[in-house]
PDB file of C-alpha atoms in Angstrom:
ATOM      1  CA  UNK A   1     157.182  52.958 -54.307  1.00 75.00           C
ATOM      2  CA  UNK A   2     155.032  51.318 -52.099  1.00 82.00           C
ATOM      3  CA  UNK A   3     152.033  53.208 -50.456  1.00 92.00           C
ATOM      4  CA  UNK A   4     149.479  52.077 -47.695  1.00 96.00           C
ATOM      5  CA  UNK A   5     145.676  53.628 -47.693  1.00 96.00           C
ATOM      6  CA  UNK A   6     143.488  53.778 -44.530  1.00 97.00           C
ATOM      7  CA  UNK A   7     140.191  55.352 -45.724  1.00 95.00           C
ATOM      8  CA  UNK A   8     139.109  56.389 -42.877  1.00 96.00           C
ATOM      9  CA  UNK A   9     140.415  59.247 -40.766  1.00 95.00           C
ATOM     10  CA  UNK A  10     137.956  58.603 -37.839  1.00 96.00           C
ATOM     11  CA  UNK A  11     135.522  55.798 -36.026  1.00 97.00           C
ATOM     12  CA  UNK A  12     133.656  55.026 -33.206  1.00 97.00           C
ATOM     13  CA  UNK A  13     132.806  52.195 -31.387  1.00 98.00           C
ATOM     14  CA  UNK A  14     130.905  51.522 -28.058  1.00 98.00           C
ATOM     15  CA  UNK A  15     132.013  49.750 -25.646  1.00 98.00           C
ATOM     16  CA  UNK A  16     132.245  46.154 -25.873  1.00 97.00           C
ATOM     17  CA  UNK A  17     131.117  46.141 -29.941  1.00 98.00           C
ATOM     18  CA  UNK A  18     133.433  45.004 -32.406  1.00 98.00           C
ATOM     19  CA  UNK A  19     135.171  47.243 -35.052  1.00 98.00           C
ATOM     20  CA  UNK A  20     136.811  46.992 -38.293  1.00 98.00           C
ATOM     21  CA  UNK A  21     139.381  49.181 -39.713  1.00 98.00           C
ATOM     22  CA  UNK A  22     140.353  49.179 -43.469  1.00 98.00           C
ATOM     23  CA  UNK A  23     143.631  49.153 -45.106  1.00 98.00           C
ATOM     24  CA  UNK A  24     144.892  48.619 -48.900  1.00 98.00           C
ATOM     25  CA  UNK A  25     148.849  49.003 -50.009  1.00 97.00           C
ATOM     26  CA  UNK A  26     149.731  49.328 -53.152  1.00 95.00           C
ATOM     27  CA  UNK A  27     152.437  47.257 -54.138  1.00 92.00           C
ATOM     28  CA  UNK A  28     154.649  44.990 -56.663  1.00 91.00           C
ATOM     29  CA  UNK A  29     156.727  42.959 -53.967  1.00 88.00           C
ATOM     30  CA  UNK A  30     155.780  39.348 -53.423  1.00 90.00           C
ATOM     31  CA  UNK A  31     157.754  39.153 -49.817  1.00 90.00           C
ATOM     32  CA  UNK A  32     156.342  41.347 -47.220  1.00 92.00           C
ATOM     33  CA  UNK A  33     155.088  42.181 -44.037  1.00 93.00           C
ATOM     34  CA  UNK A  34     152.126  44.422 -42.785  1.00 95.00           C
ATOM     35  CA  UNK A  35     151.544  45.676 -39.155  1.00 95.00           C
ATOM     36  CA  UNK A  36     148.776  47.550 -37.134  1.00 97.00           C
ATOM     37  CA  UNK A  37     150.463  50.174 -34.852  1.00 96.00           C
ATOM     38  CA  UNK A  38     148.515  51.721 -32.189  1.00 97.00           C
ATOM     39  CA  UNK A  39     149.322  55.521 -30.800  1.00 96.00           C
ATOM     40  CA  UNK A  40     147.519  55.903 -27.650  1.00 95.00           C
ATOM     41  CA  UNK A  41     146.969  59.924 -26.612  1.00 92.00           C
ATOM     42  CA  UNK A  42     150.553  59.228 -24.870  1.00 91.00           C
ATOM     43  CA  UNK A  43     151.734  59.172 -28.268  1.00 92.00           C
ATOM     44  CA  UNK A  44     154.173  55.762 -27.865  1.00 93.00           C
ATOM     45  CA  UNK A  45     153.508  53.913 -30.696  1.00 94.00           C
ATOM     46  CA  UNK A  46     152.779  50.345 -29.627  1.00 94.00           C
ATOM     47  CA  UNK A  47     152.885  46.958 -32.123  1.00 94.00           C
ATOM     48  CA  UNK A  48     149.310  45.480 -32.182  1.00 96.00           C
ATOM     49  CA  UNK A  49     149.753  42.720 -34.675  1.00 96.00           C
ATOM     50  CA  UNK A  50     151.645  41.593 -37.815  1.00 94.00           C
ATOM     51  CA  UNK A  51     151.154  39.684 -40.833  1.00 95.00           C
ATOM     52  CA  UNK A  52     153.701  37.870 -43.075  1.00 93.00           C
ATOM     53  CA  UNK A  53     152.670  37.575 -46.247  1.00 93.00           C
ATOM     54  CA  UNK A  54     153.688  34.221 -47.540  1.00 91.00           C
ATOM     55  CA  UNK A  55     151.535  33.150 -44.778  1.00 90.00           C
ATOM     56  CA  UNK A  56     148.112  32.747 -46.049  1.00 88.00           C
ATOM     57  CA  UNK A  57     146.478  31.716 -42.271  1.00 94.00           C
ATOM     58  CA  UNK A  58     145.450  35.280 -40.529  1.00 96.00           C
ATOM     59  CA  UNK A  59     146.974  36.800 -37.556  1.00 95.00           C
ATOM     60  CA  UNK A  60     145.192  36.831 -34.531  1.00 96.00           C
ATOM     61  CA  UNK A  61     146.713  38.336 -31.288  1.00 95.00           C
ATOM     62  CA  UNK A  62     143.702  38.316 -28.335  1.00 96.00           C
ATOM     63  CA  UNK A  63     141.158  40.828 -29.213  1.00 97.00           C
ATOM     64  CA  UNK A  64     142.939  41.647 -32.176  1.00 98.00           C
ATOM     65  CA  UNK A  65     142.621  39.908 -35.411  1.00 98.00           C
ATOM     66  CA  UNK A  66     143.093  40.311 -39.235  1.00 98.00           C
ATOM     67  CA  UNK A  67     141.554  39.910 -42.491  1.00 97.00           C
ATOM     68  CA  UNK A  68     144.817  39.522 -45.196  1.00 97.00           C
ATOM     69  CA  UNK A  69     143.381  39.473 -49.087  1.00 96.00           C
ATOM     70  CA  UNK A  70     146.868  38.987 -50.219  1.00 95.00           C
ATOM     71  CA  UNK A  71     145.281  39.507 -53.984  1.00 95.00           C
ATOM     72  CA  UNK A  72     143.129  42.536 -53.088  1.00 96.00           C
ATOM     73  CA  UNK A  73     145.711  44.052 -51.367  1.00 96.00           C
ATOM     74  CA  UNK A  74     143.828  44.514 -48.347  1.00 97.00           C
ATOM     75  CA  UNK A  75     145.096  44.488 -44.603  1.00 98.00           C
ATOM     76  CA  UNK A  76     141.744  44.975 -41.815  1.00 98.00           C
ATOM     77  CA  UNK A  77     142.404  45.026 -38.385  1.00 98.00           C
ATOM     78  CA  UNK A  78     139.609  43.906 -35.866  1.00 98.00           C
ATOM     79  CA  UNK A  79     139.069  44.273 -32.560  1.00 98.00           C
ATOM     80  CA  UNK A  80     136.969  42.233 -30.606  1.00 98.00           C
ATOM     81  CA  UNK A  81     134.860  43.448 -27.284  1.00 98.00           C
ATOM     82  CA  UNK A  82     136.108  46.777 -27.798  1.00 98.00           C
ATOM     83  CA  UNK A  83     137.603  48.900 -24.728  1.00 98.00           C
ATOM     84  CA  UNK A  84     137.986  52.339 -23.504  1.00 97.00           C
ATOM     85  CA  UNK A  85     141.373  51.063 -23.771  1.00 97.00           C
ATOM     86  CA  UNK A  86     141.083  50.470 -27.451  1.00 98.00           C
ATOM     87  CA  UNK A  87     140.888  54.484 -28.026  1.00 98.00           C
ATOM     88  CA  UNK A  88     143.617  55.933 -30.031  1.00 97.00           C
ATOM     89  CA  UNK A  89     144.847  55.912 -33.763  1.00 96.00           C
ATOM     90  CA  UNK A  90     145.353  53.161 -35.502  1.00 98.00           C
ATOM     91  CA  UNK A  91     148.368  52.699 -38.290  1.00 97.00           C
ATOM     92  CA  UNK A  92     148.650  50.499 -41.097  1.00 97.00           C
ATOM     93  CA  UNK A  93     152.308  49.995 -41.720  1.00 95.00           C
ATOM     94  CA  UNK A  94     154.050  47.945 -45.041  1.00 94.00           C
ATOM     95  CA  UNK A  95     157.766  46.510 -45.130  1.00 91.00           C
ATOM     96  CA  UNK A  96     159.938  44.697 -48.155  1.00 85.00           C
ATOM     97  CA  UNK A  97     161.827  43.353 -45.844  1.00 80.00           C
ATOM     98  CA  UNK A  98     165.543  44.156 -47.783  1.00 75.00           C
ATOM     99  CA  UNK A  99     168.536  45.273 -46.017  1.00 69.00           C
ATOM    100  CA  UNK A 100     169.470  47.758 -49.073  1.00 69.00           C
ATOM    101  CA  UNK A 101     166.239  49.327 -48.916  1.00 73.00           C
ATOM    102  CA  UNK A 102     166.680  49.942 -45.856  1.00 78.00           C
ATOM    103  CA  UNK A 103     164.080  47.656 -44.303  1.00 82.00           C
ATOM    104  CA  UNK A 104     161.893  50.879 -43.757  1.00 87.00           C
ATOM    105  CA  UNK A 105     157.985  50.702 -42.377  1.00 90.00           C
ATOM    106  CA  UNK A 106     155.767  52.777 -44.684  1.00 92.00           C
ATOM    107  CA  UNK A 107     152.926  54.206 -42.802  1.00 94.00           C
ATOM    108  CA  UNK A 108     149.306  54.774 -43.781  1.00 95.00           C
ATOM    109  CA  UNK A 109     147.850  58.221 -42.160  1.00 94.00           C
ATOM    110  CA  UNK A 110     145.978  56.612 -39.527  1.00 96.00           C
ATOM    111  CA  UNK A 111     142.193  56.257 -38.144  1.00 97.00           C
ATOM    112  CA  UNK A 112     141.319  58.030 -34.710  1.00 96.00           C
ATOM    113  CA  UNK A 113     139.516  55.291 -32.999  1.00 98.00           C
ATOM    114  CA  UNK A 114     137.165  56.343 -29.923  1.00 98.00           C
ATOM    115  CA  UNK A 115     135.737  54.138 -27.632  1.00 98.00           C
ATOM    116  CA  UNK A 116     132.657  54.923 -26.403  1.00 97.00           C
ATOM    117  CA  UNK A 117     131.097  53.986 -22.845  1.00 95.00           C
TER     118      UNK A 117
ATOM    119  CA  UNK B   1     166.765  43.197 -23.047  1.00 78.00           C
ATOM    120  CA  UNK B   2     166.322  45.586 -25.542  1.00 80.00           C
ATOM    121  CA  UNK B   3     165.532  49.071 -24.624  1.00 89.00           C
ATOM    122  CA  UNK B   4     165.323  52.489 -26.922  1.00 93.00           C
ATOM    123  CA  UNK B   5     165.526  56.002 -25.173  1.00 94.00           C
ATOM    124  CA  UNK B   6     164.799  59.573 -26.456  1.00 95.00           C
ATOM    125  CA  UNK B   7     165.470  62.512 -25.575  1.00 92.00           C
ATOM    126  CA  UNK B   8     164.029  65.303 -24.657  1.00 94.00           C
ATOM    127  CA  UNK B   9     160.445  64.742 -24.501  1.00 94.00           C
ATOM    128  CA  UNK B  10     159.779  68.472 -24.769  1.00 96.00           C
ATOM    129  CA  UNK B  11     161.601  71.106 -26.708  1.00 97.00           C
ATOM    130  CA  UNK B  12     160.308  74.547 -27.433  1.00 97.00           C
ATOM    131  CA  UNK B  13     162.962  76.403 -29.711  1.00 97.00           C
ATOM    132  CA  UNK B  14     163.382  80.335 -31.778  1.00 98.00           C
ATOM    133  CA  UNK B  15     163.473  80.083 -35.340  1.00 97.00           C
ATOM    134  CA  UNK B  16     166.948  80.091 -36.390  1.00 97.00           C
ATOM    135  CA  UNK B  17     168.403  77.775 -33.530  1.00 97.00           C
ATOM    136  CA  UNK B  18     170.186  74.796 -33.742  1.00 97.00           C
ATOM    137  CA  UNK B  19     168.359  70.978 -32.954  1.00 96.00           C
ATOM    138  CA  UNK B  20     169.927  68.182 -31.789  1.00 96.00           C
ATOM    139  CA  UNK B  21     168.191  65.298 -30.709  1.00 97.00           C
ATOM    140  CA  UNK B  22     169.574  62.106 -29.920  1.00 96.00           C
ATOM    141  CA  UNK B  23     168.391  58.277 -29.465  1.00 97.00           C
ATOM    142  CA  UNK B  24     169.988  55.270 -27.758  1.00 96.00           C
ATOM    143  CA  UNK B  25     169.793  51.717 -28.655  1.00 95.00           C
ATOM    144  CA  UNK B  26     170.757  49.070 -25.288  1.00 93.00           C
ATOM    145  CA  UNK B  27     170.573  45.488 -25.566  1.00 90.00           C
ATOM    146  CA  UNK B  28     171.846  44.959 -29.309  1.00 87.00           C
ATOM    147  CA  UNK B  29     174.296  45.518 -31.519  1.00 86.00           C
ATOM    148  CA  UNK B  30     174.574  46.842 -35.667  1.00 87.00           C
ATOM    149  CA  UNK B  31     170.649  47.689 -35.347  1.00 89.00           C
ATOM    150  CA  UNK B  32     168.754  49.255 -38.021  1.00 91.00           C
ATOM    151  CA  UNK B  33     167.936  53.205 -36.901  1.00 94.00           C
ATOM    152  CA  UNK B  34     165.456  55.408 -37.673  1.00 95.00           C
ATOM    153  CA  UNK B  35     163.642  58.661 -37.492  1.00 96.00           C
ATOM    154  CA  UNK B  36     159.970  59.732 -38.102  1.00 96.00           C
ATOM    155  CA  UNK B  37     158.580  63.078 -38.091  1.00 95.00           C
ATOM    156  CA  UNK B  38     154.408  63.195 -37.088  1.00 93.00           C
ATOM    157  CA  UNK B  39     152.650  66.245 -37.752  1.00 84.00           C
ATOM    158  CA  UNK B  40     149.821  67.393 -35.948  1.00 77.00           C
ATOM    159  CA  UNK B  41     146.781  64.309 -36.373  1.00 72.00           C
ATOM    160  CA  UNK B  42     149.005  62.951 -39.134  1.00 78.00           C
ATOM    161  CA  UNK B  43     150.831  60.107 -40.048  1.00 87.00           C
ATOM    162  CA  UNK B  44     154.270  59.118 -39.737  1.00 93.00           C
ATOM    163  CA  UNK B  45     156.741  60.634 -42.159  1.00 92.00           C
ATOM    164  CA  UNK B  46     160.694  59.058 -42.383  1.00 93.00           C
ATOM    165  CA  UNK B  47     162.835  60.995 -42.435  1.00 95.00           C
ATOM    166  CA  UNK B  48     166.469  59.317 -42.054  1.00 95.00           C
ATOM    167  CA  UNK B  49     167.504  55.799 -41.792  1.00 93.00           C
ATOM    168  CA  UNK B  50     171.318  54.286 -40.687  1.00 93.00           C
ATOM    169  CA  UNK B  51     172.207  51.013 -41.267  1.00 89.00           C
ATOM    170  CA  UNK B  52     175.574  50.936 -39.767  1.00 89.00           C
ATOM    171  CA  UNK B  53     178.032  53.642 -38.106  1.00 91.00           C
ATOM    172  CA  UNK B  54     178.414  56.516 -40.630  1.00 90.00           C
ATOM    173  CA  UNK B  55     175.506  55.291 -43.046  1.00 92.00           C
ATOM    174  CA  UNK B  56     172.719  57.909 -43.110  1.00 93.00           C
ATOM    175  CA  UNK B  57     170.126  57.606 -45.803  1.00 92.00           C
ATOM    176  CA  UNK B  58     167.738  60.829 -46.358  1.00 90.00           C
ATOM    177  CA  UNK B  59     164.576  60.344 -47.531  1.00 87.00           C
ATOM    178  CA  UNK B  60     163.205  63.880 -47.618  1.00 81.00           C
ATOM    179  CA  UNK B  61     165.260  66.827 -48.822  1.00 66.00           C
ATOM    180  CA  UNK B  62     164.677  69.823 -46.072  1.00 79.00           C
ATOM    181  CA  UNK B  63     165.885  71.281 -42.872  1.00 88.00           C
ATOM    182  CA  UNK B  64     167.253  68.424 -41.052  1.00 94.00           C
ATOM    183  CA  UNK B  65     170.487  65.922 -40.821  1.00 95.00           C
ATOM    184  CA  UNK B  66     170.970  62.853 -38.747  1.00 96.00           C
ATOM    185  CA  UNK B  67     174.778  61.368 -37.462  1.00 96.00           C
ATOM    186  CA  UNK B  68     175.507  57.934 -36.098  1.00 96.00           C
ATOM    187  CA  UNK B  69     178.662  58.295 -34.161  1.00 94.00           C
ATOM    188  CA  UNK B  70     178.458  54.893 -32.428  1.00 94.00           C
ATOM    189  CA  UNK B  71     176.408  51.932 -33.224  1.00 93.00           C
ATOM    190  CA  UNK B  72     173.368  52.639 -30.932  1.00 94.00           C
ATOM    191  CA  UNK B  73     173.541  56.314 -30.980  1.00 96.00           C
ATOM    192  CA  UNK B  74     171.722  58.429 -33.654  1.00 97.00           C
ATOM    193  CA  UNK B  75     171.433  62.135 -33.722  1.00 97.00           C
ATOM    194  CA  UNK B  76     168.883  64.350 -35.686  1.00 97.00           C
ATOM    195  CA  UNK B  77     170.097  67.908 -36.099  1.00 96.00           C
ATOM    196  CA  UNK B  78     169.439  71.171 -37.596  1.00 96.00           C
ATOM    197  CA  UNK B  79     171.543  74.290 -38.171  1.00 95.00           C
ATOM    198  CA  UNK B  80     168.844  76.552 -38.459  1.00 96.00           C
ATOM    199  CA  UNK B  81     165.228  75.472 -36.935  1.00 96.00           C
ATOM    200  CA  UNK B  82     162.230  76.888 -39.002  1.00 95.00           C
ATOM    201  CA  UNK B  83     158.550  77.139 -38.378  1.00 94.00           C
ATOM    202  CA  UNK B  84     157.427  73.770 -40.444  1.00 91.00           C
ATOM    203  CA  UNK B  85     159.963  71.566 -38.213  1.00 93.00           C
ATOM    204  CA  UNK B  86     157.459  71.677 -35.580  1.00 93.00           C
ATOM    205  CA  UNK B  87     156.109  68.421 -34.951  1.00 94.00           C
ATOM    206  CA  UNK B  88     156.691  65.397 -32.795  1.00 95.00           C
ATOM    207  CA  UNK B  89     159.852  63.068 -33.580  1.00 97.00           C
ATOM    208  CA  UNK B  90     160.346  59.306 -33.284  1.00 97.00           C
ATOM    209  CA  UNK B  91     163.266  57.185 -32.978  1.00 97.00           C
ATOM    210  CA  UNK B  92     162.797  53.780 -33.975  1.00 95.00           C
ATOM    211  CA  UNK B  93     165.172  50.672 -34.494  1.00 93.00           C
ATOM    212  CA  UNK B  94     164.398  47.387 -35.755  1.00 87.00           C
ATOM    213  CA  UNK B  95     164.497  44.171 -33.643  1.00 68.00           C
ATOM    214  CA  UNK B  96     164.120  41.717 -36.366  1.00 67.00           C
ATOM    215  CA  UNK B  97     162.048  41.888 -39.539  1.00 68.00           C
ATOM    216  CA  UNK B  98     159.299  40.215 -38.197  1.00 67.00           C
ATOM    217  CA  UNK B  99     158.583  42.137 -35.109  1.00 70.00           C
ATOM    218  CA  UNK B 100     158.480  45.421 -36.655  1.00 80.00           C
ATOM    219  CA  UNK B 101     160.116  48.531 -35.387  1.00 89.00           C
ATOM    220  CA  UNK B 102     160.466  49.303 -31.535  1.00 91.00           C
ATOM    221  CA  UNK B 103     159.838  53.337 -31.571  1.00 94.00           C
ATOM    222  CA  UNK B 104     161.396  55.739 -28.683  1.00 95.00           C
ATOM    223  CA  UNK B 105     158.850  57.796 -26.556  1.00 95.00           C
ATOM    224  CA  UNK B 106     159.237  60.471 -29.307  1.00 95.00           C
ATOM    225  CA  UNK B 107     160.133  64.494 -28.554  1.00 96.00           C
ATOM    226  CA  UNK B 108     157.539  67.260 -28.854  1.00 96.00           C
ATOM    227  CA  UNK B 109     159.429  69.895 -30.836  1.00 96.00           C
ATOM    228  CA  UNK B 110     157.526  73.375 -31.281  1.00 96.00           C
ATOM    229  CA  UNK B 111     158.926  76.124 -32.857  1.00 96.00           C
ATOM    230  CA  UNK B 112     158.365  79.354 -32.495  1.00 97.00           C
TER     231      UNK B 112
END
């Protein structure tokens, strides 16, 4: 089964600073995609980026932008010119994209990011 | 365009009384259905998918049951409610593999 590792529960970040936030999965699949959810305190659970993995070129969405070690198993998110905005926790999320499994998002347990002014 | 809705936002329950919480799909048709239990400062657990009317797939043994009477409807229910269901429950359907899930505005459910 596949599992997804954020090391660290929570982070800080002033204002306008840039931040990185780790992720590693653990998996056998060669087909995939990985996402960055974001859970403001309104708790709606809002798609920040995504990554395919055949795709060897990073994401990059505004602010937002990954670092994909395919090989490493890695998956860092980081935002750019942070904002008070930016505060709220962060998910790393893993799909084998396969109708009989399901196509289900595995989760990592999240970093609380605070923004600081 | 696509929309999700859950509902309620806020439930507060006894032990020992029945759940049901349901979740809407508009805009699409046959979509892929989920729901996620969070606990407190926690990450996102699933606990049922559907892939189709009548298909419910459990991945955690417990409490809880989910239904898909019609396409875009999907229920989570319980018989009995206990302490450890507390938590806060998201609905989520999938708008294409690469866009990742769309999630409901989730339902605070406290038990007490």
């Amino acid at each position: 089964a596949q599992t997804v590792t954020q090391s660290q529960p929570e982070m800080s970040v002033q204002e306008a600073e840039t931040v990185t936030l780790s992720c590693t999965y653990d998996t056998s699949e060669n087909n995939y995609y990985l996402f960055w959810y974001k859970q403001p305190p309104s708790r709606q659970m809002i798609l920040v980026i995504r990554q395919e993995a055949y795709k060897q070129q990073n994401a990059t969405e505004n602010r937002f932008s990954v670092n994909f070690q395919k090989a490493a198993k890695s998956f860092s998110l980081k935002i750019s010119d942070s904002q008070l905005g930016d505060t709220a926790m962060y998910f790393c999320a893993f799909m084998k994209p396969l109708l009989e499994y399901g196509n289900k998002l595995v989760f990592g347990a999240g970093t609380i990011l605070r923004v600081k002014s | 365009s696509q929309t999700i809705h859950q509902w309620p936002a806020t439930l507060v329950q006894p032990v020992g009384s029945p759940l049901s919480l349901e979740c809407t799909v508009e805009g699409t048709s046959n979509p892929n259905l989920y729901w996620y239990r969070q606990a407190a400062g926690r990450g996102l657990q699933l606990l049922f998918y559907s892939v189709g009317i009548g298909q419910i797939s459990s991945e955690v043994p417990q409490n809880l049951s989910a239904s898909r009477p019609q396409d875009r409807q999907f229920i989570l229910s319980s018989k009995k409610l206990l302490l450890s269901d507390s938590g806060f429950y998201l609905c989520a359907w999938v708008r294409g593999i690469t866009y990742g899930y769309t999630f409901g505005s989730g339902t605070r459910l406290t038990v007490v």
